[in-house]
Amino acid sequence: MNEKQRLESQQSNAVNPSDKKSAKDYSKYFERVITAPSLKEAKKRGKEEVKYHHDFSIPEKFRGMGEGRKFYIRTYGCQMNEHDTEVMSGIFMALGYEPTDRTEDANVILLNTCAIRENAENKVFGELGHLKALKMEKPDLLLGVCGCMSQEESVVNKILKMYQHVDMIFGTHNIHRLPYILHEAYMSKEMVVEVWSKEGDVIENLPKVRRGNIKAWVNIMYGCDKFCTYCIVPYTRGKERSRRPEEIIQEVRQLAAQGYKEITLLGQNVNAYGKDFEDMKYGLGDLMDELRKIDIPRIRFTTSHPRDFDDHLIEVLAKGGNLMDHIHLPVQSGSTEILKIMARKYTREQYLELVRKIKAAIPDVALTTDIIVGYPNETEEQFEETLSLYREVGFESAYTFIYSPREGTPAAKMEDNVPMEVKKARLQRLNDLVNELSAKALKQYEGQIVEVLVDGESKNNPDVLAGYTTKNKLVNFTGPKSAIGKIVKVKITEAKTWSLNGEMVEELEPAEVK
Ligand code: SAH
Ligand code: SF4
Ligand code: F3S
């Protein structure tokens, strides 16, 4: 399908004026809408094959578009969004724009948004409110909303009605269309909306401007087919599409040659990597087994889903070397009943069995997790099962959240008898446990020497350097600025709840670098 055909087929997702609800919501604005999102469309999973494109280019007529203009992107949400921002920055630079880190100096401002919880969305609406004054002062400023929120009808609707100073809204599948969308926004007085709900393709040769030259993100797959009942991601990111291994290997090799020290492989559920290949049986374990041979000191991946975590992957991770001894393995709940209604498709026992296998193969592994408390109708006993599982696994840290209903997901329709005060109290109890075990895990490091990849100066004190250990522990330490970007040995002098303090003892020789 070429670009034009695709756009036409995508337009079938556009608001249909004969559909009563949409007509009511959009009638006033309909002419402005090019392609609006549809969660219903986004939910469909077809059998059509993934197509890989290598033909991205900036059309001649757009090349000078950014001359004398500056862009600013604010990123919310996960690493996937961070990386999308790097791609959009690449496109802006290819169009001749310059980056700026001040909204006041920008000619284009993009908010790359996250839809995972209500408070993530509220932050964006708050920011849109603030930016109104700037837009009034500078009418030529282009203001755009992209990322996961733009995939939701209700959000697009709200922006059309209440934030008319927004010039463009485009979706997660439309990033490569940025030059066209900008052009359209400059030409049109109306709000430009281009959100494709379905996407089967992978575009390989998009430009990227990476933030920093020490660590890099590498996408290995896009989308999610798991449809956990609380989660909006399968709707905002589309179906699972894996990049071909040779493309990933080549990208990692290039990053290694450019001197990057660490790469993080990205996907919403990296363990499903390769499941969509029709011509071969090839999974995350196979990919990691090839990547570990590349001369780059550190390789990580995120995020794992316990269900697809297979024995081959464990076997490969156990080989160590540049594969880091830290696994982030979201459990969400310790109660089999809750896991069932979350559609996580594993039980408490199966999760514990997986942990047992991982620890048997990698005895010193650090495990971290994500947990949701206050799922609809979660009982005190079920919550306590989460606490007991947390202790039993001995997680070293966790991201913890109060359940947030997401419109369009099955859980949002469930009745919920758990009052917000109870949810808040549960979160507090869980966080106390998380802090206790984090402090305990860090305490063991006192007096030890660890290897730290130095990111730069510490956020709070430029005289102190900061970096991460192989197990992803933050270390603040004293040492020369020349250590930035290197892997150094640091003696830990003091453990805090969330980080370690230390003193640099020596720089590692390249041959020693792990
Ligand atoms: N793909 C990853 C998670 C992405 S979202 C995975 O499956 O592990 C990151 C975390 O946000 C999830 O692990 C979950 O703990 C949390 N989360 C997702 N939807 C949520 C919701 N509706 N309310 C509260 N937390 C949510
Ligand atoms: Fe959301 Fe579940 Fe997919 Fe993770 S695996 S992105 S929690 S649906
Ligand atoms: Fe948020 Fe989208 Fe990531 S919803 S967590 S930015 S995939």
Coordinates of C-alpha atoms and ligand atoms in Angstrom, one line a residue:
M1 CA 0.0 0.0 0.0
N2 CA 1.4 3.4 -0.8
E3 CA 1.2 6.5 1.4
K4 CA -1.9 7.8 -0.4
Q5 CA -3.8 4.5 -0.4
R6 CA -2.9 4.1 3.2
L7 CA -4.1 7.5 4.2
E8 CA -7.4 6.8 2.3
S9 CA -7.9 3.5 4.1
Q10 CA -7.1 5.1 7.4
Q11 CA -9.6 7.7 6.7
S12 CA -12.3 5.1 7.1
N13 CA -11.4 5.5 10.8
A14 CA -12.3 9.2 10.6
V15 CA -15.4 10.4 12.3
N16 CA -18.4 9.2 10.4
P17 CA -21.0 12.0 10.4
S18 CA -23.8 9.5 10.2
D19 CA -22.7 7.9 13.5
K20 CA -24.9 9.6 16.0
K21 CA -22.4 9.9 18.9
S22 CA -19.6 11.2 16.8
A23 CA -21.9 13.5 14.9
K24 CA -22.9 15.0 18.2
D25 CA -19.4 15.2 19.5
Y26 CA -17.7 16.5 16.4
S27 CA -20.4 18.1 14.2
K28 CA -19.2 21.6 15.0
Y29 CA -15.6 20.7 14.3
F30 CA -15.9 18.0 11.7
E31 CA -14.3 20.0 8.9
R32 CA -11.2 20.4 10.9
V33 CA -10.7 16.7 11.4
I34 CA -8.5 14.9 8.9
T35 CA -8.3 11.6 10.7
A36 CA -9.6 11.1 14.2
P37 CA -8.8 8.3 16.6
S38 CA -11.1 5.3 17.3
L39 CA -10.4 3.1 20.3
K40 CA -12.8 0.5 18.7
E41 CA -10.7 0.4 15.6
A42 CA -7.5 0.3 17.6
K43 CA -8.7 -2.8 19.4
K44 CA -8.9 -4.9 16.3
R45 CA -6.1 -7.3 15.6
G46 CA -5.9 -8.4 12.0
K47 CA -3.7 -11.1 10.4
E48 CA -2.2 -8.8 7.9
E49 CA 1.5 -9.0 7.6
V50 CA 3.8 -6.4 9.0
K51 CA 5.5 -4.4 6.2
Y52 CA 9.0 -2.9 6.7
H53 CA 9.8 0.4 5.1
H54 CA 13.2 1.8 4.3
D55 CA 12.0 4.6 2.2
F56 CA 11.5 7.5 4.6
S57 CA 12.8 10.7 3.2
I58 CA 12.0 14.4 3.6
P59 CA 10.4 15.7 0.4
E60 CA 12.5 18.4 -1.3
K61 CA 9.7 21.0 -0.9
F62 CA 9.8 20.7 2.9
R63 CA 13.6 20.9 3.3
G64 CA 13.9 24.5 4.3
M65 CA 10.8 24.5 6.5
G66 CA 12.7 24.9 9.7
E67 CA 15.2 27.5 8.7
G68 CA 15.4 30.2 11.4
R69 CA 12.9 28.3 13.5
K70 CA 13.3 26.4 16.8
F71 CA 11.5 23.4 18.2
Y72 CA 10.8 22.3 21.8
I73 CA 9.4 18.9 22.8
R74 CA 8.2 18.0 26.3
T75 CA 8.0 14.3 26.9
Y76 CA 5.8 12.5 29.4
G77 CA 5.5 8.8 30.0
C78 CA 7.7 5.8 29.3
Q79 CA 11.0 5.2 27.5
M80 CA 9.1 4.5 24.3
N81 CA 7.9 8.1 24.3
E82 CA 11.4 9.3 25.2
H83 CA 12.7 7.5 22.2
D84 CA 9.9 8.7 19.9
T85 CA 11.0 12.2 21.0
E86 CA 14.5 11.4 19.7
V87 CA 13.0 10.4 16.4
M88 CA 10.8 13.5 16.1
S89 CA 13.9 15.6 17.0
G90 CA 15.7 13.9 14.2
I91 CA 12.9 14.8 11.8
F92 CA 12.9 18.5 13.0
M93 CA 16.6 18.7 12.5
A94 CA 16.4 17.2 9.0
L95 CA 13.8 19.9 8.2
G96 CA 16.3 22.6 9.3
Y97 CA 14.9 23.4 12.8
E98 CA 17.1 24.0 15.7
P99 CA 16.4 22.6 19.2
T100 CA 15.7 24.9 22.2
D101 CA 15.1 24.1 25.8
R102 CA 13.0 27.2 26.5
T103 CA 9.3 27.2 25.4
E104 CA 9.6 31.1 25.1
D105 CA 12.2 30.7 22.3
A106 CA 10.3 28.0 20.4
N107 CA 8.4 28.4 17.1
V108 CA 7.0 24.9 17.5
I109 CA 6.1 23.2 20.8
L110 CA 5.1 19.5 21.0
L111 CA 3.7 17.8 24.0
N112 CA 4.5 14.0 23.6
T113 CA 1.9 12.7 26.0
C114 CA 1.2 9.6 28.1
A115 CA -2.3 8.1 28.7
I116 CA -1.4 5.4 31.3
R117 CA -3.1 7.1 34.3
E118 CA -5.5 9.9 34.8
N119 CA -2.8 12.1 36.6
A120 CA -0.5 11.7 33.6
E121 CA -3.3 13.2 31.4
N122 CA -4.1 15.9 33.9
K123 CA -0.5 17.2 33.8
V124 CA -0.8 17.6 30.0
F125 CA -4.1 19.5 30.2
G126 CA -2.6 21.7 32.9
E127 CA 0.4 22.4 30.6
L128 CA -1.9 23.1 27.6
G129 CA -3.6 25.7 29.8
H130 CA -0.3 27.4 30.7
L131 CA 0.8 27.5 27.1
K132 CA -2.3 29.4 26.1
A133 CA -0.8 32.7 27.3
L134 CA 2.4 32.1 25.2
K135 CA 0.3 31.3 22.2
M136 CA -1.7 34.5 22.6
E137 CA 1.6 36.5 22.8
K138 CA 3.0 34.6 19.8
P139 CA 0.2 33.7 17.4
D140 CA 2.7 32.2 14.9
L141 CA 3.8 29.6 17.5
L142 CA 2.6 26.1 16.5
L143 CA 1.4 24.0 19.4
G144 CA 1.0 20.3 18.9
V145 CA -0.1 17.3 21.0
C146 CA 1.2 13.9 20.1
G147 CA 1.9 10.6 21.9
C148 CA -0.6 8.2 23.5
M149 CA -3.2 10.7 24.6
S150 CA -3.8 11.7 21.0
Q151 CA -4.9 8.1 20.3
E152 CA -8.0 8.6 22.5
E153 CA -11.2 10.0 21.1
S154 CA -12.2 11.6 24.4
V155 CA -9.0 13.5 24.5
V156 CA -9.1 14.7 20.9
N157 CA -12.7 15.7 21.6
K158 CA -11.8 17.7 24.7
I159 CA -8.9 19.5 22.9
L160 CA -11.2 20.4 20.0
K161 CA -13.7 21.8 22.4
M162 CA -11.7 23.4 25.2
Y163 CA -8.1 23.9 23.9
Q164 CA -8.7 25.6 20.6
H165 CA -5.2 27.2 20.7
V166 CA -3.8 23.8 19.8
D167 CA -2.7 23.7 16.2
M168 CA -2.1 20.0 15.6
I169 CA -2.8 16.6 17.1
F170 CA -1.1 13.5 15.7
G171 CA -0.9 10.0 16.8
T172 CA 1.8 7.5 17.7
H173 CA 1.5 5.9 14.3
N174 CA 1.9 9.2 12.5
I175 CA 5.3 10.3 13.7
H176 CA 6.9 9.8 10.3
R177 CA 4.2 12.1 8.9
L178 CA 5.5 15.0 10.9
P179 CA 6.8 17.0 7.9
Y180 CA 3.3 16.8 6.3
I181 CA 1.5 17.6 9.5
L182 CA 3.7 20.7 10.1
H183 CA 3.2 21.8 6.5
E184 CA -0.6 21.4 6.9
A185 CA -0.6 23.3 10.2
Y186 CA 1.4 26.2 8.7
M187 CA -1.0 26.3 5.7
S188 CA -4.3 25.9 7.6
K189 CA -6.1 28.1 10.0
E190 CA -7.9 25.1 11.5
M191 CA -6.6 22.5 13.9
V192 CA -4.9 19.6 12.1
V193 CA -5.8 16.2 13.4
E194 CA -4.1 13.1 12.0
V195 CA -4.4 10.0 14.2
W196 CA -4.3 6.6 12.6
S197 CA -5.8 4.0 14.9
K198 CA -4.4 0.9 13.1
E199 CA -0.9 0.5 12.0
G200 CA 0.8 -2.6 10.8
D201 CA 4.0 -1.2 9.6
V202 CA 7.5 -0.6 10.8
I203 CA 9.5 2.3 9.4
E204 CA 13.2 1.6 9.7
N205 CA 15.2 4.6 8.5
L206 CA 13.7 7.4 10.5
P207 CA 16.3 10.0 11.6
K208 CA 17.1 10.2 15.3
V209 CA 18.8 12.7 17.5
R210 CA 19.7 10.8 20.7
R211 CA 19.9 12.5 24.0
G212 CA 23.4 12.0 25.3
N213 CA 26.2 9.9 23.9
I214 CA 26.6 7.3 26.7
K215 CA 23.3 5.4 26.8
A216 CA 20.9 4.7 24.0
W217 CA 17.4 3.3 23.5
V218 CA 16.8 0.7 20.7
N219 CA 13.3 -0.3 19.9
I220 CA 13.0 -4.0 19.3
M221 CA 9.2 -4.1 18.9
Y222 CA 6.2 -1.9 18.9
G223 CA 2.7 -2.3 20.3
C224 CA 1.1 -4.8 22.6
D225 CA -1.4 -7.6 22.2
K226 CA -1.8 -8.5 25.8
F227 CA -4.9 -6.4 26.6
C228 CA -4.5 -6.5 30.4
T229 CA -8.0 -5.3 31.4
Y230 CA -6.8 -2.0 33.0
C231 CA -4.4 -0.9 30.4
I232 CA -4.7 1.6 27.5
V233 CA -1.4 0.8 25.8
P234 CA -2.7 -1.9 23.3
Y235 CA -5.1 0.8 22.1
T236 CA -2.6 3.6 21.9
R237 CA 0.3 1.7 20.5
G238 CA -1.4 -0.9 18.2
K239 CA -0.6 -4.5 17.6
E240 CA 2.7 -6.2 18.3
R241 CA 5.2 -5.7 15.5
S242 CA 8.8 -6.9 15.9
R243 CA 11.8 -5.3 14.1
R244 CA 13.9 -7.8 12.1
P245 CA 16.9 -9.0 14.1
E246 CA 19.4 -7.9 11.5
E247 CA 18.2 -4.3 11.7
I248 CA 18.5 -4.3 15.5
I249 CA 21.9 -6.0 15.5
Q250 CA 23.1 -3.4 13.0
E251 CA 21.8 -0.5 15.0
V252 CA 23.5 -1.8 18.2
R253 CA 26.8 -2.4 16.3
Q254 CA 26.7 1.2 15.1
L255 CA 26.0 2.5 18.6
A256 CA 28.9 0.5 19.9
A257 CA 31.2 1.9 17.1
Q258 CA 30.0 5.4 18.1
G259 CA 31.2 4.8 21.6
Y260 CA 27.9 4.3 23.4
K261 CA 28.4 2.3 26.6
E262 CA 24.9 1.0 27.3
I263 CA 21.9 0.2 25.3
T264 CA 18.3 -0.5 26.5
L265 CA 16.2 -2.6 24.2
L266 CA 12.6 -1.3 24.2
G267 CA 9.2 -2.8 23.9
Q268 CA 5.9 -2.9 25.8
N269 CA 6.4 -6.6 26.2
V270 CA 9.8 -7.5 25.0
N271 CA 9.3 -11.2 25.7
A272 CA 6.8 -11.3 22.9
Y273 CA 9.6 -10.3 20.5
G274 CA 9.6 -12.4 17.3
K275 CA 6.2 -14.0 17.9
D276 CA 4.9 -12.2 14.9
F277 CA 7.5 -13.5 12.5
E278 CA 5.9 -15.9 10.1
D279 CA 9.1 -17.1 8.4
M280 CA 11.1 -18.1 11.4
K281 CA 11.1 -19.1 15.0
Y282 CA 13.2 -16.4 16.7
G283 CA 12.7 -14.9 20.1
L284 CA 14.2 -12.5 22.6
G285 CA 16.6 -15.2 23.9
D286 CA 18.0 -15.7 20.3
L287 CA 18.3 -11.9 19.9
M288 CA 20.1 -11.4 23.2
D289 CA 22.4 -14.3 22.4
E290 CA 23.6 -12.5 19.3
L291 CA 23.7 -9.0 20.9
R292 CA 25.9 -10.2 23.8
K293 CA 28.7 -10.8 21.3
I294 CA 28.8 -7.2 20.3
D295 CA 31.5 -5.1 21.9
I296 CA 29.3 -2.8 24.0
P297 CA 29.7 -2.9 27.8
R298 CA 26.1 -3.0 28.9
I299 CA 22.8 -4.3 27.5
R300 CA 19.5 -4.0 29.2
F301 CA 15.9 -4.5 28.2
T302 CA 12.5 -3.3 29.3
T303 CA 9.7 -4.3 29.9
S304 CA 9.3 -8.0 30.5
H305 CA 6.0 -9.7 30.8
P306 CA 6.2 -12.8 33.0
R307 CA 4.0 -14.9 30.7
D308 CA 6.3 -15.0 27.8
F309 CA 9.6 -15.2 29.8
D310 CA 11.0 -18.5 28.4
D311 CA 13.7 -20.9 29.5
H312 CA 15.9 -20.1 26.6
L313 CA 16.0 -16.4 27.6
I314 CA 17.0 -17.3 31.2
E315 CA 19.7 -19.6 29.8
V316 CA 21.1 -16.8 27.7
L317 CA 20.9 -14.1 30.4
A318 CA 22.8 -16.5 32.7
K319 CA 25.8 -16.2 30.4
G320 CA 26.3 -12.7 31.9
G321 CA 29.0 -10.7 30.2
N322 CA 27.4 -7.5 28.9
L323 CA 23.9 -8.8 29.7
M324 CA 23.0 -7.0 33.0
D325 CA 22.1 -8.8 36.2
H326 CA 18.9 -6.8 36.7
I327 CA 15.4 -7.8 35.5
H328 CA 12.4 -5.6 35.7
L329 CA 9.5 -8.1 35.9
P330 CA 6.1 -6.4 36.5
V331 CA 3.9 -8.6 38.7
Q332 CA 1.0 -6.1 39.2
S333 CA -0.6 -8.2 42.1
G334 CA 0.2 -11.1 44.4
S335 CA -3.4 -12.4 44.2
T336 CA -4.2 -15.1 41.7
E337 CA -7.8 -13.9 41.7
I338 CA -6.9 -10.3 40.9
L339 CA -4.3 -11.5 38.3
K340 CA -7.2 -13.4 36.7
I341 CA -9.5 -10.4 36.3
M342 CA -6.5 -8.3 35.2
A343 CA -6.1 -10.9 32.4
R344 CA -2.4 -11.2 33.2
K345 CA -2.7 -14.9 32.4
Y346 CA -0.4 -16.2 35.1
T347 CA -1.0 -17.1 38.7
R348 CA 0.9 -16.1 41.9
E349 CA 2.4 -19.6 41.9
Q350 CA 3.5 -19.4 38.2
Y351 CA 5.1 -16.0 38.9
L352 CA 7.0 -17.4 41.9
E353 CA 8.1 -20.4 39.9
L354 CA 9.5 -18.1 37.2
V355 CA 11.4 -16.2 39.9
R356 CA 12.7 -19.4 41.3
K357 CA 14.0 -20.4 37.8
I358 CA 15.6 -17.0 37.2
K359 CA 17.3 -17.0 40.6
A360 CA 18.6 -20.6 40.1
A361 CA 20.2 -19.6 36.8
I362 CA 21.4 -16.1 37.9
P363 CA 21.8 -16.3 41.7
D364 CA 22.8 -12.7 42.2
V365 CA 20.1 -11.2 40.0
A366 CA 18.3 -8.0 41.1
L367 CA 14.6 -8.1 40.5
T368 CA 12.3 -5.0 40.4
T369 CA 8.6 -4.8 39.6
D370 CA 5.4 -2.8 38.9
I371 CA 2.4 -3.1 41.2
I372 CA -1.2 -1.7 41.0
V373 CA -3.1 -1.4 44.2
G374 CA -6.8 -0.8 44.6
Y375 CA -7.9 -2.8 41.6
P376 CA -11.7 -2.8 41.4
N377 CA -13.1 -4.8 44.4
E378 CA -9.6 -5.8 45.7
T379 CA -10.1 -7.2 49.2
E380 CA -7.8 -6.7 52.2
E381 CA -6.7 -10.3 51.9
Q382 CA -5.9 -10.0 48.2
F383 CA -3.9 -6.8 48.9
E384 CA -2.0 -8.7 51.7
E385 CA -1.1 -11.4 49.2
T386 CA 0.7 -8.7 47.2
L387 CA 2.6 -7.7 50.3
S388 CA 3.6 -11.3 51.0
L389 CA 4.6 -11.9 47.4
Y390 CA 6.8 -8.8 47.5
R391 CA 8.6 -10.1 50.6
E392 CA 8.9 -13.6 49.3
V393 CA 10.5 -12.5 46.0
G394 CA 12.6 -9.9 47.8
F395 CA 12.2 -7.3 45.1
E396 CA 14.9 -4.6 45.4
S397 CA 12.6 -1.8 44.2
A398 CA 9.2 -1.2 42.6
Y399 CA 7.0 1.3 40.8
T400 CA 3.7 1.4 42.6
F401 CA 0.4 2.8 41.4
I402 CA -3.2 3.3 42.5
Y403 CA -5.4 1.8 39.8
S404 CA -6.7 4.5 37.5
P405 CA -9.7 3.7 35.3
R406 CA -9.0 4.2 31.6
E407 CA -12.0 4.9 29.3
G408 CA -12.5 2.1 26.8
T409 CA -10.8 -0.6 28.8
P410 CA -12.8 -3.5 30.3
A411 CA -11.8 -2.6 33.9
A412 CA -13.2 0.9 33.5
K413 CA -16.7 -0.7 33.3
M414 CA -16.3 -2.8 36.5
E415 CA -18.1 -1.6 39.6
D416 CA -15.6 -0.8 42.3
N417 CA -16.4 -1.0 46.0
V418 CA -12.9 0.1 47.3
P419 CA -13.0 3.7 48.6
M420 CA -10.1 6.0 47.5
E421 CA -8.9 6.4 51.2
V422 CA -8.5 2.6 51.4
K423 CA -6.6 2.6 48.1
K424 CA -4.3 5.4 49.3
A425 CA -3.7 3.6 52.6
R426 CA -2.8 0.4 50.8
L427 CA -0.4 2.3 48.5
Q428 CA 1.3 3.8 51.6
R429 CA 1.6 0.3 53.3
L430 CA 3.1 -1.1 50.1
N431 CA 5.5 1.8 49.7
D432 CA 6.7 1.3 53.3
L433 CA 7.6 -2.2 52.4
V434 CA 9.2 -1.2 49.1
N435 CA 11.3 1.4 51.0
E436 CA 12.3 -1.2 53.7
L437 CA 13.5 -3.8 51.1
S438 CA 15.2 -1.2 49.0
A439 CA 17.1 0.2 52.0
K440 CA 18.0 -3.4 52.9
A441 CA 19.3 -4.3 49.4
L442 CA 21.4 -1.1 49.3
K443 CA 22.8 -1.6 52.9
Q444 CA 24.7 -4.7 51.7
Y445 CA 26.8 -2.5 49.4
E446 CA 28.4 -0.5 52.2
G447 CA 32.2 -1.1 52.0
Q448 CA 31.9 -2.9 48.7
I449 CA 33.5 -1.8 45.4
V450 CA 31.0 -1.6 42.5
E451 CA 31.3 -0.8 38.8
V452 CA 29.5 2.4 37.8
L453 CA 28.7 3.8 34.4
V454 CA 29.1 7.5 35.0
D455 CA 26.2 9.6 33.5
G456 CA 27.4 13.0 34.5
E457 CA 27.2 15.5 37.4
S458 CA 24.6 14.7 40.1
K459 CA 21.3 16.6 39.7
N460 CA 21.6 18.3 43.1
N461 CA 25.3 18.9 43.3
P462 CA 27.7 19.6 40.4
D463 CA 30.7 18.6 42.5
V464 CA 29.3 15.1 42.8
L465 CA 29.2 12.5 39.9
A466 CA 26.3 10.1 39.4
G467 CA 25.9 6.8 37.6
Y468 CA 24.4 3.4 37.8
T469 CA 25.7 0.0 38.7
T470 CA 25.1 -3.2 36.7
K471 CA 22.1 -3.8 38.9
N472 CA 20.8 -0.3 38.1
K473 CA 21.5 1.2 41.5
L474 CA 22.1 5.0 41.5
V475 CA 25.5 5.9 42.9
N476 CA 26.5 9.5 43.8
F477 CA 30.3 9.7 44.3
T478 CA 33.3 12.0 44.3
G479 CA 35.6 11.7 41.3
P480 CA 37.2 13.6 38.5
K481 CA 34.9 15.0 35.7
S482 CA 37.0 13.0 33.2
A483 CA 35.2 9.9 34.5
I484 CA 32.0 11.0 32.8
G485 CA 31.0 8.5 30.1
K486 CA 33.3 5.8 31.5
I487 CA 32.8 2.7 33.7
V488 CA 34.7 3.2 37.0
K489 CA 35.1 1.4 40.3
V490 CA 33.5 3.1 43.2
K491 CA 33.8 2.2 46.9
I492 CA 30.5 2.6 48.6
T493 CA 30.7 4.6 51.8
E494 CA 27.0 4.9 52.7
A495 CA 23.7 3.4 51.7
K496 CA 20.5 5.6 51.5
T497 CA 17.0 4.4 50.9
W498 CA 17.1 4.9 47.1
S499 CA 20.8 5.5 46.3
L500 CA 24.3 4.9 47.3
N501 CA 27.1 7.3 48.1
G502 CA 30.8 6.5 47.4
E503 CA 34.3 7.5 46.3
M504 CA 35.9 6.6 43.0
V505 CA 38.8 4.2 43.4
E506 CA 39.9 3.6 39.8
E507 CA 39.0 3.7 36.2
L508 CA 38.5 0.4 34.5
E509 CA 40.8 -0.6 31.7
P510 CA 38.8 -1.3 28.6
A511 CA 39.6 -5.0 28.8
E512 CA 38.1 -5.2 32.2
V513 CA 34.9 -3.4 31.4
K514 CA 31.8 -5.5 31.8
Ligands
SAH1 N1 4.2 -3.1 29.3 C1 4.5 -3.0 30.6 C2 3.8 -1.9 31.4 C3 3.6 -0.6 30.8 S1 2.7 0.5 31.8 C4 4.1 -4.3 31.3 O1 3.2 -4.9 31.0 O2 4.8 -4.5 32.3 C5 3.7 0.6 33.2 C6 2.9 0.3 34.4 O3 1.9 1.2 34.6 C7 2.3 -1.1 34.4 O4 3.2 -2.1 34.7 C8 1.2 -1.0 35.5 O5 1.7 -1.3 36.8 C9 0.9 0.5 35.5 N2 -0.4 0.7 34.9 C10 -0.9 0.5 33.6 N3 -2.2 0.8 33.5 C11 -2.6 1.3 34.7 C12 -3.8 1.8 35.2 N4 -4.9 1.8 34.5 N5 -3.8 2.2 36.5 C13 -2.7 2.2 37.3 N6 -1.6 1.7 36.8 C14 -1.4 1.3 35.6
SF4_2 FE1 -0.4 -2.9 29.2 FE2 -0.5 -5.4 29.8 FE3 0.5 -4.6 27.5 FE4 1.9 -4.1 29.7 S1 1.4 -6.2 28.8 S2 1.4 -2.7 28.0 S3 0.3 -3.8 31.2 S4 -1.6 -4.5 28.2
F3S3 FE1 2.3 6.2 28.6 FE2 2.0 5.5 26.1 FE3 4.2 4.8 27.4 S1 0.5 5.5 27.7 S2 3.5 4.6 29.5 S3 3.6 6.8 26.9 S4 3.2 3.6 25.9

